[in-house]
Every structure is written in structure tokens, then in C-alpha cells.
Tab-separated table of C-alpha atoms in Angstrom:
chain	number	residue	atom	x	y	z
Y	1	UNK	CA	23.426	-5.714	28.827
Y	2	UNK	CA	26.183	-7.325	26.767
Y	3	UNK	CA	24.201	-10.561	26.375
Y	4	UNK	CA	21.121	-8.575	25.287
Y	5	UNK	CA	23.198	-6.686	22.722
Y	6	UNK	CA	24.677	-9.959	21.424
Y	7	UNK	CA	21.209	-11.430	21.031
Y	8	UNK	CA	20.024	-8.287	19.239
Y	9	UNK	CA	22.929	-8.395	16.793
Y	10	UNK	CA	22.409	-12.108	16.159
Y	11	UNK	CA	18.705	-11.454	15.565
Y	12	UNK	CA	19.631	-8.934	12.869
Y	13	UNK	CA	21.716	-11.647	11.229
Y	14	UNK	CA	18.763	-14.055	11.327
Y	15	UNK	CA	16.567	-11.329	9.806
Y	16	UNK	CA	18.999	-11.000	6.901
Y	17	UNK	CA	18.884	-14.771	6.401
Y	18	UNK	CA	15.083	-14.519	6.267
Y	19	UNK	CA	15.435	-11.782	3.647
Y	20	UNK	CA	17.792	-14.045	1.702
Y	21	UNK	CA	15.213	-16.849	1.703
Y	22	UNK	CA	12.529	-14.422	0.499
Y	23	UNK	CA	14.852	-13.267	-2.279
Y	24	UNK	CA	15.512	-16.852	-3.340
Y	25	UNK	CA	11.774	-17.565	-3.441
Y	26	UNK	CA	11.179	-14.421	-5.508
Y	27	UNK	CA	13.970	-15.451	-7.890
Y	28	UNK	CA	12.449	-18.909	-8.310
Y	29	UNK	CA	9.078	-17.312	-8.992
Y	30	UNK	CA	10.552	-14.916	-11.562
Y	31	UNK	CA	12.468	-17.717	-13.272
Y	32	UNK	CA	9.279	-19.799	-13.507
Y	33	UNK	CA	7.456	-16.814	-15.033
Y	34	UNK	CA	10.227	-16.299	-17.589
Y	35	UNK	CA	10.092	-19.954	-18.617
Y	36	UNK	CA	6.277	-20.142	-18.787
Y	37	UNK	CA	4.314	-19.894	-22.004
Y	38	UNK	CA	2.387	-16.726	-22.833
Y	39	UNK	CA	-1.204	-16.397	-21.576
Y	40	UNK	CA	-3.998	-15.675	-24.063
Y	41	UNK	CA	-6.166	-13.357	-21.968
Y	42	UNK	CA	-9.083	-13.452	-24.395
Y	43	UNK	CA	-9.371	-17.183	-23.831
Y	44	UNK	CA	-8.748	-17.234	-20.079
Y	45	UNK	CA	-10.133	-13.957	-18.729
Y	46	UNK	CA	-13.310	-15.557	-17.327
Y	47	UNK	CA	-11.205	-17.667	-14.964
Y	48	UNK	CA	-9.027	-14.761	-13.840
Y	49	UNK	CA	-11.860	-12.239	-13.486
Y	50	UNK	CA	-13.515	-14.420	-10.838
Y	51	UNK	CA	-10.614	-13.721	-8.451
Y	52	UNK	CA	-10.400	-10.600	-6.290
Y	53	UNK	CA	-7.355	-8.356	-6.933
Y	54	UNK	CA	-5.865	-9.046	-3.508
Y	55	UNK	CA	-6.221	-12.812	-3.951
Y	56	UNK	CA	-4.363	-13.167	-7.249
Y	57	UNK	CA	-1.551	-15.714	-7.026
Y	58	UNK	CA	1.849	-14.056	-6.984
Y	59	UNK	CA	2.927	-16.711	-9.492
Y	60	UNK	CA	1.144	-14.665	-12.181
Y	61	UNK	CA	3.495	-11.711	-11.753
Y	62	UNK	CA	5.690	-11.146	-14.832
Y	63	UNK	CA	3.859	-13.786	-16.912
Y	64	UNK	CA	3.759	-12.827	-20.589
Y	65	UNK	CA	0.299	-12.189	-22.044
Y	66	UNK	CA	-1.298	-11.487	-25.403
Y	67	UNK	CA	-4.743	-9.999	-25.936
Y	68	UNK	CA	-6.937	-8.303	-28.517
Y	69	UNK	CA	-9.475	-5.609	-27.841
Y	70	UNK	CA	-10.054	-1.862	-27.814
Y	71	UNK	CA	-8.546	0.897	-25.711
Y	72	UNK	CA	-10.958	3.178	-23.833
Y	73	UNK	CA	-9.063	6.466	-23.778
Y	74	UNK	CA	-12.017	8.315	-22.244
Y	75	UNK	CA	-11.229	6.566	-18.944
Y	76	UNK	CA	-7.459	6.855	-19.148
Y	77	UNK	CA	-5.525	7.822	-16.029
Y	78	UNK	CA	-1.974	8.829	-15.290
Y	79	UNK	CA	0.401	7.327	-12.741
Y	80	UNK	CA	2.432	10.144	-11.208
Y	81	UNK	CA	6.015	10.327	-9.920
Y	82	UNK	CA	7.508	7.870	-12.389
Y	83	UNK	CA	11.171	8.253	-13.361
Y	84	UNK	CA	12.937	6.940	-16.430
Y	85	UNK	CA	16.710	7.284	-16.767
Y	86	UNK	CA	16.696	10.069	-14.180
Y	87	UNK	CA	13.897	12.037	-15.852
Y	88	UNK	CA	10.609	12.806	-14.115
Y	89	UNK	CA	7.405	11.755	-15.807
Y	90	UNK	CA	4.227	9.718	-15.665
Y	91	UNK	CA	2.893	6.379	-16.902
Y	92	UNK	CA	-0.268	6.150	-18.971
Y	93	UNK	CA	-2.826	3.718	-17.494
Y	94	UNK	CA	-5.533	2.892	-20.022
Y	95	UNK	CA	-8.447	0.411	-19.827
Y	96	UNK	CA	-8.352	-2.192	-22.602
Y	97	UNK	CA	-11.726	-3.859	-23.258
Y	98	UNK	CA	-11.180	-7.454	-24.360
Y	99	UNK	CA	-12.951	-8.680	-27.488
Y	100	UNK	CA	-15.890	-10.960	-26.755
Y	101	UNK	CA	-15.962	-10.028	-23.082
Y	102	UNK	CA	-17.371	-7.463	-20.676
Y	103	UNK	CA	-14.031	-7.369	-18.846
Y	104	UNK	CA	-11.365	-4.716	-19.260
Y	105	UNK	CA	-7.698	-4.903	-18.365
Y	106	UNK	CA	-5.776	-1.858	-17.205
Y	107	UNK	CA	-2.697	-1.407	-19.383
Y	108	UNK	CA	0.394	0.571	-18.471
Y	109	UNK	CA	1.185	1.923	-21.948
Y	110	UNK	CA	4.506	3.402	-20.893
Y	111	UNK	CA	6.332	6.510	-19.699
Y	112	UNK	CA	6.161	10.068	-20.961
Y	113	UNK	CA	7.950	13.140	-19.512
Y	114	UNK	CA	6.114	15.602	-17.305
Y	115	UNK	CA	6.456	18.286	-19.979
Y	116	UNK	CA	4.361	16.241	-22.432
Y	117	UNK	CA	1.713	15.602	-19.792
Y	118	UNK	CA	1.544	19.260	-18.812
Y	119	UNK	CA	1.149	20.137	-22.488
Y	120	UNK	CA	-1.881	17.813	-22.664
Y	121	UNK	CA	-0.250	15.233	-24.909
Y	122	UNK	CA	-1.397	11.803	-23.659
Y	123	UNK	CA	-0.502	9.889	-26.845
Y	124	UNK	CA	-3.906	8.376	-27.495
Y	125	UNK	CA	-3.693	5.798	-30.259
Y	126	UNK	CA	-6.150	5.222	-33.068
Y	127	UNK	CA	-9.494	3.700	-32.088
Y	128	UNK	CA	-10.409	0.195	-33.136
Y	129	UNK	CA	-9.276	-3.328	-32.444
Y	130	UNK	CA	-5.666	-3.755	-31.417
Y	131	UNK	CA	-3.400	-6.566	-30.307
Y	132	UNK	CA	-1.278	-5.996	-27.219
Y	133	UNK	CA	1.567	-8.009	-25.751
Y	134	UNK	CA	2.880	-7.411	-22.262
Y	135	UNK	CA	3.386	-8.931	-18.851
Y	136	UNK	CA	1.341	-9.162	-15.665
Y	137	UNK	CA	1.716	-6.736	-12.750
Y	138	UNK	CA	-0.198	-7.137	-9.484
Y	139	UNK	CA	-2.456	-4.582	-7.827
Y	140	UNK	CA	-0.751	-1.990	-5.643
Y	141	UNK	CA	-2.133	-1.121	-2.214
Y	142	UNK	CA	-0.913	0.292	1.084
Y	143	UNK	CA	-1.814	-0.994	4.515
Y	144	UNK	CA	-2.446	2.324	6.271
Y	145	UNK	CA	-6.016	3.529	5.718
Y	146	UNK	CA	-5.455	7.282	5.770
Y	147	UNK	CA	-6.875	10.102	3.695
Y	148	UNK	CA	-3.872	9.796	1.378
Y	149	UNK	CA	-4.570	6.080	0.923
Y	150	UNK	CA	-7.802	6.705	-0.979
Y	151	UNK	CA	-7.423	6.449	-4.749
Y	152	UNK	CA	-8.966	9.565	-6.368
Y	153	UNK	CA	-12.227	8.908	-8.211
Y	154	UNK	CA	-13.224	9.918	-11.701
Y	155	UNK	CA	-11.642	9.384	-15.130
Y	156	UNK	CA	-8.500	11.317	-15.942
Y	157	UNK	CA	-7.529	11.734	-12.281
Y	158	UNK	CA	-3.900	11.389	-11.306
Y	159	UNK	CA	-2.907	8.216	-9.470
Y	160	UNK	CA	0.017	7.356	-7.240
Y	161	UNK	CA	-0.451	3.575	-7.441
Y	162	UNK	CA	-2.550	1.120	-9.446
Y	163	UNK	CA	-5.137	-0.015	-6.898
Y	164	UNK	CA	-7.395	-2.135	-9.090
Y	165	UNK	CA	-10.160	-2.719	-6.544
Y	166	UNK	CA	-10.577	1.014	-5.944
Y	167	UNK	CA	-10.423	1.872	-9.636
Y	168	UNK	CA	-12.957	-0.827	-10.487
Y	169	UNK	CA	-15.585	0.994	-8.436
Y	170	UNK	CA	-15.409	3.992	-10.758
Y	171	UNK	CA	-15.199	2.361	-14.189
Y	172	UNK	CA	-18.209	1.199	-16.253
Y	173	UNK	CA	-17.045	-2.402	-16.637
Y	174	UNK	CA	-15.455	-5.221	-14.713
Y	175	UNK	CA	-11.712	-5.067	-14.346
Y	176	UNK	CA	-9.276	-7.959	-14.448
Y	177	UNK	CA	-7.708	-8.423	-10.983
Y	178	UNK	CA	-4.258	-7.495	-12.299
Y	179	UNK	CA	-2.932	-5.025	-14.825
Y	180	UNK	CA	-0.630	-5.369	-17.813
Y	181	UNK	CA	2.583	-3.543	-18.558
Y	182	UNK	CA	2.871	-3.270	-22.323
Y	183	UNK	CA	6.085	-4.840	-23.587
Y	184	UNK	CA	8.553	-2.803	-25.656
Y	185	UNK	CA	9.169	-3.718	-29.284
Y	186	UNK	CA	12.226	-5.670	-30.306
Y	187	UNK	CA	15.260	-3.487	-29.757
Y	188	UNK	CA	13.538	-1.434	-27.054
Y	189	UNK	CA	11.290	1.614	-27.089
Y	190	UNK	CA	12.593	4.706	-28.865
Y	191	UNK	CA	9.332	6.638	-29.255
Y	192	UNK	CA	6.943	7.953	-26.620
Y	193	UNK	CA	5.421	6.467	-24.622
Y	194	UNK	CA	8.495	4.509	-23.526
Y	195	UNK	CA	7.481	0.928	-22.742
Y	196	UNK	CA	9.699	-0.732	-20.174
Y	197	UNK	CA	10.917	-4.317	-20.280
Y	198	UNK	CA	10.395	-6.454	-17.194
Y	199	UNK	CA	13.154	-6.259	-14.611
Y	200	UNK	CA	15.166	-9.476	-14.507
Y	201	UNK	CA	17.558	-9.707	-11.556
Y	202	UNK	CA	18.194	-13.240	-10.328
Y	203	UNK	CA	21.030	-12.337	-7.968
Y	204	UNK	CA	20.694	-13.050	-4.256
Y	205	UNK	CA	21.649	-9.551	-3.195
Y	206	UNK	CA	23.879	-8.668	-0.226
Y	207	UNK	CA	21.765	-10.416	2.437
Y	208	UNK	CA	24.190	-13.283	3.120
Y	209	UNK	CA	27.165	-10.952	3.587
Y	210	UNK	CA	25.085	-8.676	5.813
Y	211	UNK	CA	24.028	-11.676	7.921
Y	212	UNK	CA	27.643	-12.758	8.363
Y	213	UNK	CA	28.581	-9.220	9.430
Y	214	UNK	CA	25.894	-9.164	12.142
Y	215	UNK	CA	26.960	-12.588	13.424
Y	216	UNK	CA	30.602	-11.462	13.523
Y	217	UNK	CA	29.608	-8.303	15.413
Y	218	UNK	CA	27.691	-10.415	17.946
Y	219	UNK	CA	30.563	-12.863	18.442
Y	220	UNK	CA	33.122	-10.054	18.545
Y	221	UNK	CA	31.162	-8.234	21.224
Y	222	UNK	CA	31.114	-11.381	23.369
Y	223	UNK	CA	34.855	-11.965	22.945
Y	224	UNK	CA	35.643	-8.310	23.688
Y	225	UNK	CA	33.595	-8.463	26.868
Y	226	UNK	CA	35.337	-11.626	28.087
Y	227	UNK	CA	38.749	-10.022	27.426
Y	228	UNK	CA	37.670	-6.851	29.216
Y	229	UNK	CA	36.467	-8.746	32.303
Y	230	UNK	CA	39.615	-10.890	32.439
Y	231	UNK	CA	41.885	-7.845	32.294
Y	232	UNK	CA	39.812	-6.093	34.965
Y	233	UNK	CA	40.153	-9.088	37.280
Y	234	UNK	CA	43.904	-9.259	36.755
Y	235	UNK	CA	44.294	-5.555	37.539
Y	236	UNK	CA	42.155	-5.910	40.645
Y	237	UNK	CA	44.172	-8.744	42.222
Y	238	UNK	CA	46.191	-7.543	45.280
Y	239	UNK	CA	49.979	-7.843	45.172
Y	240	UNK	CA	50.977	-10.828	47.343
Y	241	UNK	CA	52.930	-9.980	50.544
Y	242	UNK	CA	56.504	-11.378	50.710
Y	243	UNK	CA	56.790	-14.374	53.035
Y	244	UNK	CA	60.564	-14.941	53.167
Y	245	UNK	CA	63.187	-13.215	55.396
Y	246	UNK	CA	64.013	-9.658	54.513
Y	247	UNK	CA	67.709	-9.086	54.089
């Protein structure tokens, strides 16, 4: 039992080391995205649109993009259960039809509070050509195929994740296999919708310290058991009979 427990504790330490390696890979990927040049989606959308949403390289995540086109507010959706600075709200997800293409890109235009959404204020901008800058976000899916896993159909329906493949079945044009989070202006967003800057955290997290703790627990358990057995054996030894003459 003790050996099994020691192995289990050590395995938890190895799991934390695996998590550390995953974190380091994610940090390297984020750093490469931060150092990469911006993508002109109008020029490269044909290449990207040929890839299925689930097959998009993770290296594209957080890459800066620029694009020109027109928002289609008639097919706008809302992403529910989104918090900003402790306040409940939604994100506005709007198709953006690229100029010179039959492909649209879903754009997260930012956060608004629930009160604005309930009042029917979805902050639709003026029609016409616009230029948008932002960064790439990958499609969101869940592995369990349950009734709750189905993305609701129809324009204007509330969403709980941006599942591009499912949404593409309901929209009247091809969708890019990723979506774009619109970047905030210099100095940050102060007006609704609040556009959020990309999260940049290149720390390695607590995984190494957690791994060391599990290894120490495993080793400590082994040492404690050896000490316990040794003391038990000493207590169990019979007192030797005297062999000399009794005076």
C-alpha cells in the first residue's frame, strides 16, 4: 500500500512536469505570435479558408491581423456569460465580409454589460466599408456530444462558445476557420463595446513548485514508513534473559 501511494504521489509530480512543458510550449508559441508581422487577411484569406476550423495550426493564435470589408449586423450573435472587471455581460460576435471575397470572418467586437443587451442596444456601427485590426482566436468546441453541446441555429441567437463549424452551417457565406478579436485603440477601450487586448503571460506558473511538493511527499512517505517499521521491530524484540550468576 505504501509503495502504491508513493508511486501515485510521484506520478502527480510527473504530471505537473508535463504541465510545465505544455506551459513552456504555449509561452514559446505566444512569444512567436507577438514577434510575427501582421497578417493581411484580404490578401491571404483564400489560403486560410481552405482549412477546416479544427485543423487550423495553433501557431495562428494571437497573430495580429488587418482587414477591410463590411459588417453584416443582420447575422450578429451574442456570446453569453462574459465578465469584464467583475461585471456580467456579453460579447458581440459579428460576421465581417472581406472585400473582394465571398468569405466572412467572425469578429468579436467587444464586451457590453447585460443591462445594455437586455435593453436591445447591440451597438451596431454604420454600414459601409471599414478597416479592422485585431488578433486571431481559434474555434471553440467541447468533446461531449450532448444536447447542450449543439450551437443554437439562426441569426441573433445567444451563444456560449464560438464554434465556427456549427455557425458556418447557418450563415449565407463561407466562414474563415478562425475568428478575430478586435483590438482596442491605443490607450485601451473606454467606450462600449469594450475591446480587450490579448492576454500576455509568459510566466511558467506554479507547476515546478507543485511537482517538487509531490516528489517530497512521495519521498517523505517512504522515509516515514521505514522509520515506522524500524521502531516497530525494536519494540517487538524480546528482552534478553540474564546469563550470569544471580547474587
